[in-house]
mmCIF file of N, CA and C in Angstrom:
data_model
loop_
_atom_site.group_PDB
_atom_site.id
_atom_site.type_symbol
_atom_site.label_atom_id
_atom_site.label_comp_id
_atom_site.label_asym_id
_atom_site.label_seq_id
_atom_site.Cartn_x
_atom_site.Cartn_y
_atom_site.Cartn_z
ATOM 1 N N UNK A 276 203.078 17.504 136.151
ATOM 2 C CA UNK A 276 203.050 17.693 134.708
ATOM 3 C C UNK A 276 203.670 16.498 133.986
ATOM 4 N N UNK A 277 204.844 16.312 134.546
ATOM 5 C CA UNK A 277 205.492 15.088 133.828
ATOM 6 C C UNK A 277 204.998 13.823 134.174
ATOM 7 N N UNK A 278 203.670 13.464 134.784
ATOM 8 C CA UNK A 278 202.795 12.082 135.248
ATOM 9 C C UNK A 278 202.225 12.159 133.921
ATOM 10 N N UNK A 279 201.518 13.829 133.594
ATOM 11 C CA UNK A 279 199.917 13.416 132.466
ATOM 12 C C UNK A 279 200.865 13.482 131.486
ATOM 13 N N UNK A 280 201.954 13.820 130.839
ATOM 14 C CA UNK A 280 202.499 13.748 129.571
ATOM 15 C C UNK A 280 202.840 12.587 129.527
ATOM 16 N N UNK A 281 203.465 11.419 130.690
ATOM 17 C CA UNK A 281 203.413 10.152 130.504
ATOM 18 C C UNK A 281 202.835 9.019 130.387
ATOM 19 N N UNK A 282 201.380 9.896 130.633
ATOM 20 C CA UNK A 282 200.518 9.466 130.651
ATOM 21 C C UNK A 282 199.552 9.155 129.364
ATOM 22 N N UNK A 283 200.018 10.735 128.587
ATOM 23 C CA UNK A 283 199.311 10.922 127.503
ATOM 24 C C UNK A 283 200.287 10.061 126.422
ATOM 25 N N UNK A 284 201.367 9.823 127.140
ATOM 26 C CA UNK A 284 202.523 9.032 125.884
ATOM 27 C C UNK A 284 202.099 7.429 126.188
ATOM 28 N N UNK A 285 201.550 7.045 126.909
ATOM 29 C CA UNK A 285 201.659 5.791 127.251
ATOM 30 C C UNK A 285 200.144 5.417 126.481
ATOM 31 N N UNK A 286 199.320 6.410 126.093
ATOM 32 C CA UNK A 286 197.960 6.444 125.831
ATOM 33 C C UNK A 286 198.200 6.620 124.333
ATOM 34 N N UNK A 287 198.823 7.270 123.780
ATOM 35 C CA UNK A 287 199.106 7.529 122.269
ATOM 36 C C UNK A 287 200.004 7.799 121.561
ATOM 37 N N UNK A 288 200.982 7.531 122.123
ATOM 38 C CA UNK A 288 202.731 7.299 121.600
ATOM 39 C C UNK A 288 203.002 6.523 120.890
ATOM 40 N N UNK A 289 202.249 5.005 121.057
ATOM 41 C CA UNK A 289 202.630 3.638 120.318
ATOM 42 C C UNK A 289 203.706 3.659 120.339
ATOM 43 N N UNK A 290 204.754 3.885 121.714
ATOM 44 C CA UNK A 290 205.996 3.589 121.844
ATOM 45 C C UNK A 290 206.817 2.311 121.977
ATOM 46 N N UNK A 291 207.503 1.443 121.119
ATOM 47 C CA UNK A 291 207.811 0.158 121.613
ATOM 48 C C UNK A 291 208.146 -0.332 123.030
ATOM 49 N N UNK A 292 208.524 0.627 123.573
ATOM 50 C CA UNK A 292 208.622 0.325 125.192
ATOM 51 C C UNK A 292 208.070 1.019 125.807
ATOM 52 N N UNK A 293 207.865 0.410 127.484
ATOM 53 C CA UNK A 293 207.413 0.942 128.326
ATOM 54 C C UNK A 293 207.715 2.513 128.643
ATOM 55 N N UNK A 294 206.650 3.498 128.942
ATOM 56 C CA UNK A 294 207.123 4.900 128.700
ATOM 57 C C UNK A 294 207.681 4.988 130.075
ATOM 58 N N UNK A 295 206.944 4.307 131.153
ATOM 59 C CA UNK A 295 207.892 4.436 132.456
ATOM 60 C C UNK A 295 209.456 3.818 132.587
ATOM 61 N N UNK A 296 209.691 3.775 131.578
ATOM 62 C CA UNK A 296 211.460 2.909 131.205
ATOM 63 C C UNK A 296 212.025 3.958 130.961
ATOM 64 N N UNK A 297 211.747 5.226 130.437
ATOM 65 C CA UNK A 297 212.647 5.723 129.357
ATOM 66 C C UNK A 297 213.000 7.115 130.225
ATOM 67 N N UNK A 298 213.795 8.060 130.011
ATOM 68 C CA UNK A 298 214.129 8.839 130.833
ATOM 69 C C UNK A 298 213.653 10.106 130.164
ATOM 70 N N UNK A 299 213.993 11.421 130.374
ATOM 71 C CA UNK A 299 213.498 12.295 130.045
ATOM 72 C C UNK A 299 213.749 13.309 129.315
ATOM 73 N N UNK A 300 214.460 12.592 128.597
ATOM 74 C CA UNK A 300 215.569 13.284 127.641
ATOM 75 C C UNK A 300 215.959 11.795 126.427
ATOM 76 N N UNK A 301 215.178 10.812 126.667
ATOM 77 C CA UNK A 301 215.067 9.622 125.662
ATOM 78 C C UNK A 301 214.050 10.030 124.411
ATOM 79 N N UNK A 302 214.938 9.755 122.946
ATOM 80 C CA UNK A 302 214.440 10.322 121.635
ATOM 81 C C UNK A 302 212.989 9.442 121.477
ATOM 82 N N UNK A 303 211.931 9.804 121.365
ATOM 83 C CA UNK A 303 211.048 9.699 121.859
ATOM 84 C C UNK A 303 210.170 8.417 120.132
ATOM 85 N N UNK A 304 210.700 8.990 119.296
ATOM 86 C CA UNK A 304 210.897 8.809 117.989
ATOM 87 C C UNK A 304 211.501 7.549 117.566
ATOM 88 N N UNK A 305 213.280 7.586 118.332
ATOM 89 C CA UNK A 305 214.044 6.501 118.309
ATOM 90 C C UNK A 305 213.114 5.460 118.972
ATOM 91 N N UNK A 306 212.173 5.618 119.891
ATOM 92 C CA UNK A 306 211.861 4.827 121.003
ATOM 93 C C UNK A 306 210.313 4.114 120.470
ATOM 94 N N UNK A 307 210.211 4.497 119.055
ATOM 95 C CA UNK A 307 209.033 4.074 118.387
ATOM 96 C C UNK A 307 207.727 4.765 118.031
ATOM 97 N N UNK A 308 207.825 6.364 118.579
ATOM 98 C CA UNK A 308 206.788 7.141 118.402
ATOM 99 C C UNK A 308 206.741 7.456 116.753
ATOM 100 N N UNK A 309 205.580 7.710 116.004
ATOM 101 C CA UNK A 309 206.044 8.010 114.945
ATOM 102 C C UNK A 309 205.110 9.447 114.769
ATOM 103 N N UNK A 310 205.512 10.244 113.011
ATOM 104 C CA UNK A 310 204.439 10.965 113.090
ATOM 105 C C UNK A 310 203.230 10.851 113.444
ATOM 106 N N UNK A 311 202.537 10.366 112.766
ATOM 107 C CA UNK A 311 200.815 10.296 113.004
ATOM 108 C C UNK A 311 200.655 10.402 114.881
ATOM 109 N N UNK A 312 201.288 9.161 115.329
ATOM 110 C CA UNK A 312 201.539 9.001 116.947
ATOM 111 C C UNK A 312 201.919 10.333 117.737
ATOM 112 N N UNK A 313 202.366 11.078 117.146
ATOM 113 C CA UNK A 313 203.189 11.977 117.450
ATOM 114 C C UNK A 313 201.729 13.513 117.204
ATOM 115 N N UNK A 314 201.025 13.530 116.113
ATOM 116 C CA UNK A 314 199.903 14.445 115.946
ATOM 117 C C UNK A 314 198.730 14.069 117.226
ATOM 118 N N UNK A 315 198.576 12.749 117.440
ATOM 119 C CA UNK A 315 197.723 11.953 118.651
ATOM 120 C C UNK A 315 198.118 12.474 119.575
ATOM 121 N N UNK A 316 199.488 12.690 120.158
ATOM 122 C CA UNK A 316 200.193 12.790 121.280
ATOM 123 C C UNK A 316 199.646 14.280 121.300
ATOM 124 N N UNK A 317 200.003 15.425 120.516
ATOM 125 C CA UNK A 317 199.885 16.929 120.588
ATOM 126 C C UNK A 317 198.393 17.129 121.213
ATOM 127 N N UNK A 318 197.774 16.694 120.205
ATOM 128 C CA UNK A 318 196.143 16.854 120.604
ATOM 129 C C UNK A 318 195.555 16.530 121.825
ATOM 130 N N UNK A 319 196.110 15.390 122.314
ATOM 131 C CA UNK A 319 196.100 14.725 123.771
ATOM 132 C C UNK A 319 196.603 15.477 124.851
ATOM 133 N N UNK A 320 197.641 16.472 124.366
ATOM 134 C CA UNK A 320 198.355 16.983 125.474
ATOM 135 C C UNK A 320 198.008 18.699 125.139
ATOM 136 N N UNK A 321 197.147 19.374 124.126
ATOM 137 C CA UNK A 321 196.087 20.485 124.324
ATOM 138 C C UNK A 321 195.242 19.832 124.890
ATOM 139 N N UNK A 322 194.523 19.314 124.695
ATOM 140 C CA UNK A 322 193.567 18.774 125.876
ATOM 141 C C UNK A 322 193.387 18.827 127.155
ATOM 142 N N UNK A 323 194.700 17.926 127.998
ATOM 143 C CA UNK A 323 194.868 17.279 128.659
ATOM 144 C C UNK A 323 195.618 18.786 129.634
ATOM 145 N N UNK A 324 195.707 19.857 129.385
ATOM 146 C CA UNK A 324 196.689 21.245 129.795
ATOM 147 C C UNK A 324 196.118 21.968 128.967
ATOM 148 N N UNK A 325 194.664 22.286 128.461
ATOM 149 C CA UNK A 325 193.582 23.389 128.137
ATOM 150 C C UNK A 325 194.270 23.835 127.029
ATOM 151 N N UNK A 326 195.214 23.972 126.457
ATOM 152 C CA UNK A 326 196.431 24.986 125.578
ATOM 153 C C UNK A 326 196.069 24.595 124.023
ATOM 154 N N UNK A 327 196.685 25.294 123.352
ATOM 155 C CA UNK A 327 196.800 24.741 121.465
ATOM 156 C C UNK A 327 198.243 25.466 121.905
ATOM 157 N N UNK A 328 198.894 24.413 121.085
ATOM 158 C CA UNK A 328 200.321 24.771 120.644
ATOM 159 C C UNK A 328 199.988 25.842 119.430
ATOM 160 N N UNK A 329 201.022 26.800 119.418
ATOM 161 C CA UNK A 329 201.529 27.709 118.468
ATOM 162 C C UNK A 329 201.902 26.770 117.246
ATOM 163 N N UNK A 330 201.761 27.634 116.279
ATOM 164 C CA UNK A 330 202.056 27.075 114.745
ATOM 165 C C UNK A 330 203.847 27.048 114.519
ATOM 166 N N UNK A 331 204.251 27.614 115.484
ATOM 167 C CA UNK A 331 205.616 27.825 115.637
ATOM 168 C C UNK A 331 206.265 26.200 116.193
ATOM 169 N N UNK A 332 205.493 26.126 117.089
ATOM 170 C CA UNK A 332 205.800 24.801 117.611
ATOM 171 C C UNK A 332 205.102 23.676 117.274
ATOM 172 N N UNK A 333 204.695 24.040 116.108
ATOM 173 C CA UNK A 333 203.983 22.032 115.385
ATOM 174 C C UNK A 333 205.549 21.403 114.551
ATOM 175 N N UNK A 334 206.494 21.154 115.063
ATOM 176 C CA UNK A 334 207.703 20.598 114.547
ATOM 177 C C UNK A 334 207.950 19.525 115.412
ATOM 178 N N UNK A 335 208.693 18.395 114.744
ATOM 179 C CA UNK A 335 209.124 17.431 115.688
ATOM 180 C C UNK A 335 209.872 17.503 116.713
ATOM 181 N N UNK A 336 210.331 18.617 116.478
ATOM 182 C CA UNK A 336 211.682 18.964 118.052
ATOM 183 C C UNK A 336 211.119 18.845 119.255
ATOM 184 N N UNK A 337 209.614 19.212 119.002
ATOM 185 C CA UNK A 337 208.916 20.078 119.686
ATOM 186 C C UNK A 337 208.202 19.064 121.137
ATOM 187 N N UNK A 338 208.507 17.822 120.207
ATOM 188 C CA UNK A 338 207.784 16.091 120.841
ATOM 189 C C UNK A 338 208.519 15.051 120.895
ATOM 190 N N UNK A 339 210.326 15.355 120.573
ATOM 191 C CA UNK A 339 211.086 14.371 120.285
ATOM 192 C C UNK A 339 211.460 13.558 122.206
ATOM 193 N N UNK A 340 210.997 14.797 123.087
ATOM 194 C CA UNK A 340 211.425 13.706 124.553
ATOM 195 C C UNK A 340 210.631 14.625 125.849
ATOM 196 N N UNK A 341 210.553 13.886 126.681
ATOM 197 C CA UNK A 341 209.672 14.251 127.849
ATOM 198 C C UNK A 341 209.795 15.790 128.161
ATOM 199 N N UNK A 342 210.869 16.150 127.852
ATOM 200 C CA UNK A 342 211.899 17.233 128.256
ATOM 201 C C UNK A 342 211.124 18.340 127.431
ATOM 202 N N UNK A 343 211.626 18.044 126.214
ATOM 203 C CA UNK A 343 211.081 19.103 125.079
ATOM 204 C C UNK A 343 209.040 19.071 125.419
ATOM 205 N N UNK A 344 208.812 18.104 125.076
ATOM 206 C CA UNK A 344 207.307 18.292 125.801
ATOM 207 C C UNK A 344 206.850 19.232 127.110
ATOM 208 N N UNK A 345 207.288 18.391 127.626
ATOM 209 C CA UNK A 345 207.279 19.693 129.086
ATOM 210 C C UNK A 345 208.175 21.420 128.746
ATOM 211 N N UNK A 346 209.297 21.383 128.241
ATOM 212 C CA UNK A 346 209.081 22.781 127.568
ATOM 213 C C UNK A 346 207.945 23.669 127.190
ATOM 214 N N UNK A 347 207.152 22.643 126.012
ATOM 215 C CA UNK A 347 206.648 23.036 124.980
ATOM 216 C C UNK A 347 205.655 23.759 125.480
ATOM 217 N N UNK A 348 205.261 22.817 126.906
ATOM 218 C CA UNK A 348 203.722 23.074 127.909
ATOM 219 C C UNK A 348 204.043 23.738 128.483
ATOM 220 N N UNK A 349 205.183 24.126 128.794
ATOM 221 C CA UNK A 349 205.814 25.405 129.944
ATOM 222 C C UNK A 349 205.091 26.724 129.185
ATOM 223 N N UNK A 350 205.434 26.629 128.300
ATOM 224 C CA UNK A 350 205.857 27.920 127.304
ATOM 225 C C UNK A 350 204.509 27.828 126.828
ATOM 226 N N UNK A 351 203.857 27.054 126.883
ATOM 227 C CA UNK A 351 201.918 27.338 126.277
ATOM 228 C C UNK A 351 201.293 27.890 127.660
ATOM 229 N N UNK A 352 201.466 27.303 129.008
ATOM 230 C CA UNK A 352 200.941 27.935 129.736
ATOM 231 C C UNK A 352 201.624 29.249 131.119
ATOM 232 N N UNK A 353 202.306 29.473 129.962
ATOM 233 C CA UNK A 353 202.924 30.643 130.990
ATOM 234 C C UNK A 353 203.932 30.516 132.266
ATOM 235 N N UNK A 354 203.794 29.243 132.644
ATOM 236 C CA UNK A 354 204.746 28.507 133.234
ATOM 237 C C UNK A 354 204.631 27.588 134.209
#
């Protein structure tokens, strides 16, 4: 799980650094993701793990680090 989300960040994050640099719990935001980057990233990662995020979880918390991402996908697909 945590390959295609780095995968999908390395694909549409527009992160200033390398996404294989950053750890998994690195502010994802601080690290150059921005909104718009950040709506790219969501869509990429329903896709990419069949799911739509809940309307509950369209917030930035939700995409701020590898961690919270992989949460987010935990909790969309049941586990």
């Amino acid at each position: 799980m945590d390959e295609t989300i780095r995968q999908v960040l390395a694909e549409y994050g527009r992160l200033a650094v390398d996404v294989d640099s950053i750890d998994e719990n690195t502010d994802l935001f601080g690290a150059g993701m921005t909104s718009h980057a950040s709506v790219n990233v969501m869509l990429a990662l329903e896709d990419a793990f069949d799911i739509e995020f809940s309307e509950r979880m369209l917030k930035k918390s939700t995409f701020e680090s590898i961690a919270a991402i992989r949460a987010g996908v935990v909790e969309m697909t049941g586990g």
